[in-house]
Tab-separated table of C-alpha atoms and ligand atoms in Angstrom:
chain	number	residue	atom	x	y	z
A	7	UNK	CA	-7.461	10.436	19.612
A	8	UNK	CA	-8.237	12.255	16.689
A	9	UNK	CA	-9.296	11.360	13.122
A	10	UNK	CA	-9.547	13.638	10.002
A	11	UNK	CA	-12.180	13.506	7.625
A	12	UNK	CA	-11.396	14.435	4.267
A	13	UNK	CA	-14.327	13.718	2.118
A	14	UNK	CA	-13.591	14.946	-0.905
A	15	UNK	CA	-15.534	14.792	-4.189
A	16	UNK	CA	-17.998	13.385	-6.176
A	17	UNK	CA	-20.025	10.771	-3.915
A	18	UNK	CA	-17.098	11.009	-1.226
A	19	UNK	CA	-19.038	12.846	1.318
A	20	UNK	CA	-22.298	11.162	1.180
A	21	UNK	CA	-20.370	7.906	1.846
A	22	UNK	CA	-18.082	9.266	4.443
A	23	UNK	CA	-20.942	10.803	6.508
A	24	UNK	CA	-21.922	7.330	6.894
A	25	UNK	CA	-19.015	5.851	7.953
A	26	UNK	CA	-18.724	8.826	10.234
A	27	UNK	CA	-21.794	7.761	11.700
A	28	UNK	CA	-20.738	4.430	12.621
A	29	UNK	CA	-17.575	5.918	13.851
A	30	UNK	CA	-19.756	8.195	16.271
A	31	UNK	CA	-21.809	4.792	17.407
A	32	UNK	CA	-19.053	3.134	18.863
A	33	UNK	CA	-18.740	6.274	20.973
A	34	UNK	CA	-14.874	5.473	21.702
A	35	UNK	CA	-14.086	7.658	24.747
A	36	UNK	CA	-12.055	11.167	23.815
A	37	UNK	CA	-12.647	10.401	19.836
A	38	UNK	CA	-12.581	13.807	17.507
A	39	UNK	CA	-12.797	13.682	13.871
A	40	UNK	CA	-11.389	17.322	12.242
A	41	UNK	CA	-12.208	17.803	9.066
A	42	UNK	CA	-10.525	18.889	6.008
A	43	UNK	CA	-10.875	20.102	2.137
A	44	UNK	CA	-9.087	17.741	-0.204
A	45	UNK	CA	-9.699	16.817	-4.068
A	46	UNK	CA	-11.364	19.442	-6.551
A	47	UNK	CA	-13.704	20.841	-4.152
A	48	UNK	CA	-10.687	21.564	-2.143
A	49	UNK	CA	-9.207	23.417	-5.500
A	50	UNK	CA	-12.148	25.103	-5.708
A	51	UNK	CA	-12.280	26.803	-1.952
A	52	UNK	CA	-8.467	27.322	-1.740
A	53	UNK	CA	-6.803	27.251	-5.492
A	54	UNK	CA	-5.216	24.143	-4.392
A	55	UNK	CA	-6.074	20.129	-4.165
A	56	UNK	CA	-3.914	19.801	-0.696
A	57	UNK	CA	-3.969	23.090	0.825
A	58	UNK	CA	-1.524	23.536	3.831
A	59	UNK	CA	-4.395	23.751	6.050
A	60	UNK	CA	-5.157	19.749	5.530
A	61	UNK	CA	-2.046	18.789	5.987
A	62	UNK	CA	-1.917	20.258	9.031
A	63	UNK	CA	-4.910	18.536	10.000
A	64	UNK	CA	-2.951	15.528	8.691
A	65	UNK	CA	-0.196	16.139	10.775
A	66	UNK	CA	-1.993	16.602	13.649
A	67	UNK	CA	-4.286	13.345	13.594
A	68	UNK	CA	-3.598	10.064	14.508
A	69	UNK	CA	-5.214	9.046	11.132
A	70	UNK	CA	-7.566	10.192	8.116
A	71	UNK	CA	-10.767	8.850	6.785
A	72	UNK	CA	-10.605	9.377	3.100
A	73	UNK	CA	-13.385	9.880	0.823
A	74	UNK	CA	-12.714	9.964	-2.541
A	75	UNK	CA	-11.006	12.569	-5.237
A	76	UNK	CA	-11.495	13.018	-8.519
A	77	UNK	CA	-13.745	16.054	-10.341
A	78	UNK	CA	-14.473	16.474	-14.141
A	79	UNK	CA	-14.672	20.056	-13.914
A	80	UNK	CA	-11.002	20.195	-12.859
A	81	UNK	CA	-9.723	17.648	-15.941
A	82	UNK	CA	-8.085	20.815	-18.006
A	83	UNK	CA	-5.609	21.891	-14.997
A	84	UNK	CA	-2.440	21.504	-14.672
A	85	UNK	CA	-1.384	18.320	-13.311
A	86	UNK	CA	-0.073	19.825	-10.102
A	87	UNK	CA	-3.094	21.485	-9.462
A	88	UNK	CA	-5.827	18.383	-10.124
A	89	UNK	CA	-7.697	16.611	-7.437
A	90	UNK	CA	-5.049	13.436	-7.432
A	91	UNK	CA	-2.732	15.488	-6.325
A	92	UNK	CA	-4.176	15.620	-2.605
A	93	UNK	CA	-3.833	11.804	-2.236
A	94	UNK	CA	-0.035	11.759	-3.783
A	95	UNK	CA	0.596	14.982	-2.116
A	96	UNK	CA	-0.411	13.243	1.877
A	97	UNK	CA	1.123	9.802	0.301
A	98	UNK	CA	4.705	11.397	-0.056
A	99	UNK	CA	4.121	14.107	2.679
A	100	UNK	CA	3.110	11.580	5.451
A	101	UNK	CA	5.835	8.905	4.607
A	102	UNK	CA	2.422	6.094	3.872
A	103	UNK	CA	4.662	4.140	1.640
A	104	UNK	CA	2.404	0.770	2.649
A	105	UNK	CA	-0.872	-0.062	1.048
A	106	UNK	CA	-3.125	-2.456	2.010
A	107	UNK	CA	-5.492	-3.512	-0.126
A	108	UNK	CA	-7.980	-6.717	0.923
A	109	UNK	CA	-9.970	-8.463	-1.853
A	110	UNK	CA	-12.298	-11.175	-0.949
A	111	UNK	CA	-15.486	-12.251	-2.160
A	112	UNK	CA	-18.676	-11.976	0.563
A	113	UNK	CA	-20.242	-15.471	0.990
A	114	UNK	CA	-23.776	-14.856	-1.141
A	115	UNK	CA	-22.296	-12.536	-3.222
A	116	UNK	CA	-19.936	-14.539	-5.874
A	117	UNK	CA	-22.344	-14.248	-8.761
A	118	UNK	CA	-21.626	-10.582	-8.921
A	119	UNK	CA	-17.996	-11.214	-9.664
A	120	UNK	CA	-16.697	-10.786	-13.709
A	121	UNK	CA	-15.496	-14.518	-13.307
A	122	UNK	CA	-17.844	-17.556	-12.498
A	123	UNK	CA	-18.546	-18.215	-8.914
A	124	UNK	CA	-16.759	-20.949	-7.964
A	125	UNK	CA	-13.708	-19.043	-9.158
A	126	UNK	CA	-14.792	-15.979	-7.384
A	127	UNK	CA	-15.493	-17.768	-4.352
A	128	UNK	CA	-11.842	-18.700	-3.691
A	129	UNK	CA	-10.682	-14.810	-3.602
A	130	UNK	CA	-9.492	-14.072	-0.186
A	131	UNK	CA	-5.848	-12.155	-0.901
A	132	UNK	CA	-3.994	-9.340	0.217
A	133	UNK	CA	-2.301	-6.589	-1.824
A	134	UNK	CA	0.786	-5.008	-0.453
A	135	UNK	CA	1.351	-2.171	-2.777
A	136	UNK	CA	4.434	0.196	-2.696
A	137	UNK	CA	2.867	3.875	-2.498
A	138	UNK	CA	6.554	6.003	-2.131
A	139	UNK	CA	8.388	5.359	-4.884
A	140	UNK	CA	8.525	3.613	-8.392
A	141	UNK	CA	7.438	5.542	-11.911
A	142	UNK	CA	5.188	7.214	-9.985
A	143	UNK	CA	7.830	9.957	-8.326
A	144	UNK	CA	10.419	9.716	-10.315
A	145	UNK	CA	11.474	12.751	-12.557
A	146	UNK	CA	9.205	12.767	-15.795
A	147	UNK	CA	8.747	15.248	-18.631
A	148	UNK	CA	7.461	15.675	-22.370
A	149	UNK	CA	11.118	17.278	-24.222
A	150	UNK	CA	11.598	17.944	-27.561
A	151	UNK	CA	14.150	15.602	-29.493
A	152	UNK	CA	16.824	17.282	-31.681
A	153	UNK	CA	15.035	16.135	-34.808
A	154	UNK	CA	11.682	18.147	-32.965
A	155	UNK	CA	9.390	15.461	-32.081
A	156	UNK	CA	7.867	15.101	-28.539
A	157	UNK	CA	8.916	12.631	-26.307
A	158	UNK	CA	7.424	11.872	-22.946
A	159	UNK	CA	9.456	10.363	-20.541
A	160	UNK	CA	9.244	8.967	-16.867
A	161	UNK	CA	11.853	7.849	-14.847
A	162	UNK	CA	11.150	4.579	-12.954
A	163	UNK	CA	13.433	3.162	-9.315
A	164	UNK	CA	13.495	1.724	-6.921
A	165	UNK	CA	16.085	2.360	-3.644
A	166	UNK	CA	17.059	-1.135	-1.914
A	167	UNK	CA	15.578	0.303	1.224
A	168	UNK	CA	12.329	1.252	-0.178
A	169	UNK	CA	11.974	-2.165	-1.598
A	170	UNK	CA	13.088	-3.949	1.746
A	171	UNK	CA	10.767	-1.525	3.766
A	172	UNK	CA	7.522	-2.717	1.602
A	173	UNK	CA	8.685	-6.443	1.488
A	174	UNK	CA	9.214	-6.471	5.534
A	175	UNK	CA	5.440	-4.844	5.180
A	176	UNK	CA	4.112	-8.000	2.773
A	177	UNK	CA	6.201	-10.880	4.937
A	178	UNK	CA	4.607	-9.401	7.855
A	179	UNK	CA	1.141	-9.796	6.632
A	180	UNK	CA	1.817	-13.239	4.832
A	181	UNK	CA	2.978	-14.217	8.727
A	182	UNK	CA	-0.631	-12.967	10.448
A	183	UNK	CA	-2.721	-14.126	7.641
A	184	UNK	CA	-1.160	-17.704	7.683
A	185	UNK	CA	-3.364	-20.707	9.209
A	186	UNK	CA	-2.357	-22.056	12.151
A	187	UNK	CA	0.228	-24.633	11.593
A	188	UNK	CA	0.859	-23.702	8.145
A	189	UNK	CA	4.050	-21.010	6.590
A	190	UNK	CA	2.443	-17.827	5.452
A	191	UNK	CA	2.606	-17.640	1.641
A	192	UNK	CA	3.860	-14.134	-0.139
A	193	UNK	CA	4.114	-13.716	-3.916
A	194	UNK	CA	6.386	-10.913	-5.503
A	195	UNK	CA	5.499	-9.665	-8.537
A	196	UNK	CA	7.611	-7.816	-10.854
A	197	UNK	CA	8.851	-7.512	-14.270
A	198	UNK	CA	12.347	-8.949	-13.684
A	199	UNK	CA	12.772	-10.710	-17.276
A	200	UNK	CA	12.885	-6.696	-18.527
A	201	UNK	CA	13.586	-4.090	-16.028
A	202	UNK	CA	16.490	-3.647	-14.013
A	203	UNK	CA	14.351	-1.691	-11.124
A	204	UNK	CA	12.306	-5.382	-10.968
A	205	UNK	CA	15.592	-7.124	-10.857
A	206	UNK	CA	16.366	-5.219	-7.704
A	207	UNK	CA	13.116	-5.319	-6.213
A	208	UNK	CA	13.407	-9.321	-6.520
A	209	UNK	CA	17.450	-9.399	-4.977
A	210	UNK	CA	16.139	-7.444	-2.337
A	211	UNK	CA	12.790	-9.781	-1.865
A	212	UNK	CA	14.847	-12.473	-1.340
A	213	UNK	CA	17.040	-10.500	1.011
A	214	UNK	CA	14.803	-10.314	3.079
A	215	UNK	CA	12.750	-13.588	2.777
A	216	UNK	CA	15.908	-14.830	5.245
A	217	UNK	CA	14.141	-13.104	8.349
A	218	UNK	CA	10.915	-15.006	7.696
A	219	UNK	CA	11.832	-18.512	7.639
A	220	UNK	CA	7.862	-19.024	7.943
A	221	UNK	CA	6.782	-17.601	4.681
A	222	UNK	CA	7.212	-19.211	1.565
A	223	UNK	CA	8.076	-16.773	-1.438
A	224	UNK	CA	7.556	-17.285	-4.880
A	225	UNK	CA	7.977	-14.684	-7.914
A	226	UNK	CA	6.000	-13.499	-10.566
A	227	UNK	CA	6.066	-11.737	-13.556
A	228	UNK	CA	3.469	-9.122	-13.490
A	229	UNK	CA	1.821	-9.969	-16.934
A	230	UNK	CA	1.272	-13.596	-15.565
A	231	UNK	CA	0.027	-12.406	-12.742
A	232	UNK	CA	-2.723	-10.695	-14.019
A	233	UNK	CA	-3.657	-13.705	-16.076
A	234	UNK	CA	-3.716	-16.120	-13.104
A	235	UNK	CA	-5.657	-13.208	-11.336
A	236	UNK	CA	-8.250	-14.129	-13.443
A	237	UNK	CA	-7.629	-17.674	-14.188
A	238	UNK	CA	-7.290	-19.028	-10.524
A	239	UNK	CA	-7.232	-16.090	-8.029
A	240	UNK	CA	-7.591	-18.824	-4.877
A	241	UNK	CA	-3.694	-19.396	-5.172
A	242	UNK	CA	-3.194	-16.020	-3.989
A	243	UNK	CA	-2.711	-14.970	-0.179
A	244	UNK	CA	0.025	-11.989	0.094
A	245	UNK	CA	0.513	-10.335	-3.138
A	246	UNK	CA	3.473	-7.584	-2.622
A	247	UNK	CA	4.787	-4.813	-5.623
A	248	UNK	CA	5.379	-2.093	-6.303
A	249	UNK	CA	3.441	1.383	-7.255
A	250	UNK	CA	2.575	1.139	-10.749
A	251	UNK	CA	1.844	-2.548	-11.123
A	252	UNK	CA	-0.063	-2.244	-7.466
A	253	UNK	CA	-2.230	-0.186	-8.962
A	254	UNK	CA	-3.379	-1.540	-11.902
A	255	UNK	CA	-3.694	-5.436	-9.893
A	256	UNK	CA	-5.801	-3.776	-7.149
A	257	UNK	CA	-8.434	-2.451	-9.441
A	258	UNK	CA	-8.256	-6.183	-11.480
A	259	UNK	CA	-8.348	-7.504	-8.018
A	260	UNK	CA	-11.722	-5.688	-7.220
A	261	UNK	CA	-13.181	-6.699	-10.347
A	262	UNK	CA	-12.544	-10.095	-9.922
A	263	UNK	CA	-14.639	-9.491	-6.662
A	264	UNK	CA	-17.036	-7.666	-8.371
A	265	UNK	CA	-18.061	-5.387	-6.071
A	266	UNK	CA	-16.146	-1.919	-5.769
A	267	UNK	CA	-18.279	-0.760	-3.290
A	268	UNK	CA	-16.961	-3.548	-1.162
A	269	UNK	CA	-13.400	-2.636	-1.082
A	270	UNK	CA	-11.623	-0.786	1.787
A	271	UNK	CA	-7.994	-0.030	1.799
A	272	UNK	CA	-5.890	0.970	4.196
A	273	UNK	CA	-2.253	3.373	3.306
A	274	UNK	CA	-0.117	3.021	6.156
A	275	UNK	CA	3.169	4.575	7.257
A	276	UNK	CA	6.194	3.352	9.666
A	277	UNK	CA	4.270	4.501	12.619
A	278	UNK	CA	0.961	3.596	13.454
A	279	UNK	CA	-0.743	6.781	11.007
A	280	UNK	CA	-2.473	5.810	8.183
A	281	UNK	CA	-4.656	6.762	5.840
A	282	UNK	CA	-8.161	4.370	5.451
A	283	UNK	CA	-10.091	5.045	1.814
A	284	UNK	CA	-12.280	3.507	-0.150
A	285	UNK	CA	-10.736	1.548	-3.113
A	286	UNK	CA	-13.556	2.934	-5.470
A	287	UNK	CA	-13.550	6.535	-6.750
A	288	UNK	CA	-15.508	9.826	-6.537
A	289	UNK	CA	-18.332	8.642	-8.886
A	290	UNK	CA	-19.431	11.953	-10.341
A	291	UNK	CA	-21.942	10.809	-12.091
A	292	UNK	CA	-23.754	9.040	-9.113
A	293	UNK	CA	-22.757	12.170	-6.907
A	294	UNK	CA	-25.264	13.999	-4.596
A	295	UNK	CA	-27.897	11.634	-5.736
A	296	UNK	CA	-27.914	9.238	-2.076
A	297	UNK	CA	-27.525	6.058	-4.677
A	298	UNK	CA	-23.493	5.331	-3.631
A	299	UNK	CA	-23.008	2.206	-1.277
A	300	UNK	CA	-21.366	3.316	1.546
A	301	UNK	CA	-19.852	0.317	2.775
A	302	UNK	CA	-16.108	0.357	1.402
A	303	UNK	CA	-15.921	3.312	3.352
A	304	UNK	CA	-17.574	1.998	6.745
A	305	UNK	CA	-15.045	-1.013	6.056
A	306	UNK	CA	-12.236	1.403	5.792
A	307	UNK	CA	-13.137	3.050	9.165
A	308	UNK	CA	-12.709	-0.223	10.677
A	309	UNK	CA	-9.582	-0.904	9.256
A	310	UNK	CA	-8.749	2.953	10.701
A	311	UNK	CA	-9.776	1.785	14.385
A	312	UNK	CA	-7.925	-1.376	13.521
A	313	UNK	CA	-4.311	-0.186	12.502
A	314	UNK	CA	-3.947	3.324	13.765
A	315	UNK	CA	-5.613	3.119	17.043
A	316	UNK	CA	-5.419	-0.453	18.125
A	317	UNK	CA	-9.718	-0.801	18.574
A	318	UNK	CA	-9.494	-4.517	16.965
A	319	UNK	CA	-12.781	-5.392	19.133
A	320	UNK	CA	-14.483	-2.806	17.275
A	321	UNK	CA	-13.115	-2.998	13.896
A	322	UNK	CA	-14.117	-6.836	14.006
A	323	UNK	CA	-17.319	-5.549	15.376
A	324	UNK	CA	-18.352	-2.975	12.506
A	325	UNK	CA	-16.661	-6.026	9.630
A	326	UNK	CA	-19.604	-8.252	10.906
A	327	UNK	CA	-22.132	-5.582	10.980
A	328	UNK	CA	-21.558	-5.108	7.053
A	329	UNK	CA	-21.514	-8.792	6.651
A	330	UNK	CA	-24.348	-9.614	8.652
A	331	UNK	CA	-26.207	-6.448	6.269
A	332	UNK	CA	-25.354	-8.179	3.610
A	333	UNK	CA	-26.200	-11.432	4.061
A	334	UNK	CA	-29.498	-10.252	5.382
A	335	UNK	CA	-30.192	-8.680	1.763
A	336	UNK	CA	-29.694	-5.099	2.268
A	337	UNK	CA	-27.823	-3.828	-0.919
A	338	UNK	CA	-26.943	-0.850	-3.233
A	339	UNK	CA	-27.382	-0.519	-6.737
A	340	UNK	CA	-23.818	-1.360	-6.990
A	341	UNK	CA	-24.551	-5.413	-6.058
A	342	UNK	CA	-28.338	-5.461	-7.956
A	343	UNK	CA	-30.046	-4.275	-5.053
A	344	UNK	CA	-32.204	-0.436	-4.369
A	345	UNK	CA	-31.360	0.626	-0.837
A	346	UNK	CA	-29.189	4.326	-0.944
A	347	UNK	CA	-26.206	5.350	0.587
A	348	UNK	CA	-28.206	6.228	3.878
A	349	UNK	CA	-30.193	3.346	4.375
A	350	UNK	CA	-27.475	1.061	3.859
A	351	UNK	CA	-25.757	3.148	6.882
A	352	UNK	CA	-28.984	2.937	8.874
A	353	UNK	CA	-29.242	-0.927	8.047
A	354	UNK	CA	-25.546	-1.180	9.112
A	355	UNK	CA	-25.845	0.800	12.632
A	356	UNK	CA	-28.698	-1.136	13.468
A	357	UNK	CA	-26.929	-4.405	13.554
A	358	UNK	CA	-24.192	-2.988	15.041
B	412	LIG	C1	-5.357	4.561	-6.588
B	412	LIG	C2	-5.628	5.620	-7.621
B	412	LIG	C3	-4.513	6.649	-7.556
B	412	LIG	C4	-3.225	5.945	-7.919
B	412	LIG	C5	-4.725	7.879	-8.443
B	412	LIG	C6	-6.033	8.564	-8.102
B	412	LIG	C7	-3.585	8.841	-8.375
B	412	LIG	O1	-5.766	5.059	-8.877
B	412	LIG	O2	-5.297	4.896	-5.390
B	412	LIG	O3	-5.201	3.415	-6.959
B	412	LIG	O4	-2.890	5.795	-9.108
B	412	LIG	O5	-2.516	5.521	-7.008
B	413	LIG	MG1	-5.737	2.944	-8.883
């Protein structure tokens, strides 16, 4: 089995060396981790954010750790050549069309969400976000008009079987997550009153809702959504959409949770490769200083061992090891508290 480590930038290493650690604790028999230059500090090594020598490492693992990318110094390059091009570039090149992003609030911890705790305390959802497609690939430009003004322009679609390949993703999870003797509960949300793409996207959700007789799906329109995000997050379980709207209602997700540094996420593909990252970014200002909690990244590990390599026993095993750290106290400046990146790893092996 083998894992690549691609730390990064910004505070991505310091929390990935700690997640590494816990990795190496487990002592899983015939484990390597490889690692690999991604992100600006991969641009700066190799004139590129995704050399070809990371993808082969890529290629060659059964799944990557991410750190994080993202690097001031590199904000005046071309956009082909800045650090958020390594995780779009091993998105597209590695076919991880699914991502899975988990946002629930820790018991102790729901006064450190933006909303008030009782509100908070209800969060326990899932968001299945569309990684392959959507505005995000599709053919873009700034032109000049015949009359000479700019226009920017970015072509957004969807294909009916990238839509029915994500939704088969979000009834799936909607089916595990469901309680016992209850249907599984998925909620599609697109912008069907508008675009045609969303119009699709919902034909083909419903499609497919016939193979899942025990999941009940409802619709919504993404503005709405992000208002009863806020206003009553508990009626969420499975949330499933698409690229551009996935992103923006993950990071309103983790807000509503209130702690970034909580939040693992986990990009998978149609075979059991993924890649595992935290949902926060590189942090430069915090960067190099020890201060960054490391625990959305030891969460993402144990999603890693979880979906890629089939070690549930020890995924559940490192999940309770950061709860049982946190509920003993032990926090990072990001949730009030003073311990540093390393002593919140220490605090974490110890219990595990
Ligand atoms: C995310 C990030 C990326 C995205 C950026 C860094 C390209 O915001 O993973 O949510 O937009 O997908
Ligand atoms: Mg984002």
């Amino acid at each position: 089995m083998k894992i690549a480590v691609f730390a990064g930038d910004g505070i991505g290493p310091e929390v990935t060396r700690e997640a590494v650690r816990v990795l190496e604790a487990l002592a899983l028999p015939g484990l390597e981790l490889i690692e690999g230059d991604v992100g600006g500090a991969a641009y700066k090594r190799h004139g590129h954010p995704l050399p070809q020598a990371t993808l082969d490492i890529a290629r060659e693992c059964d799944a990557i750790l991410f750190g994080a990318v993202g690097d001031p110094d590199c904000d005046n390059l071309e956009r082909s050549l800045r650090p958020e091009q390594a995780i779009l570039g091993l998105r597209k090149a590695m076919g991880f069309f699914a991502n899975l992003r988990p946002a629930r609030v820790f018991a102790g911890l729901e006064d450190f969400s933006a909303l008030r705790p009782e509100v908070a305390g209800a969060i326990d959802l899932l968001i299945v976000r569309e990684l392959n497609g959507d505005v995000y690939f599709g053919e873009k430009g700034i032109r000049k008009l015949e009359d000479g003004r700019r226009q920017g322009w970015d072509m957004m679609s969807y294909a009916e079987d990238e839509v029915r390949r994500i939704a088969h993703v979000g009834f799936k999870a909607a089916q595990g997550r469901a309680k016992p003797g209850e249907k599984g509960k998925l909620c599609s949300v697109d912008k069907a009153n508008v675009l045609e793409t969303s119009q699709l996207w919902r034909d083909v959700m419903i499609e497919v809702s016939a193979d899942y007789p025990d999941v009940e799906l409802s619709h919504m329109y993404v503005d709405n959504a992000a208002m009863q995000l806020v206003r009553n997050p508990g009626q969420f379980d499975v949330i499933v959409t698409g690229n551009l709207f996935g992103d923006i209602l993950s990071d309103q997700a983790s807000m509503c949770v209130g702690s970034i540094g909580l939040l693992a996420s986990a990009s998978l593909s149609e075979g059991t490769s993924g890649l595992y990252e935290p949902i926060h970014g590189s942090a430069p200002d915090i960067a190099g200083k020890g201060l960054a909690n490391p625990m959305a990244t030891i969460l993402s590990a144990a999603m890693l061992l979880r979906h890629s390599l089939g070690f549930e026993a020890q995924a559940a095993r490192i999940e309770a090891a950061v709860a049982k750290t946190l509920a003993d106290g032990i926090r990072g400046g990001d949730l009030g508290g003073s311990f540093g990146t390393a002593a919140i790893g220490d605090a974490v092996l110890e219990r595990l």
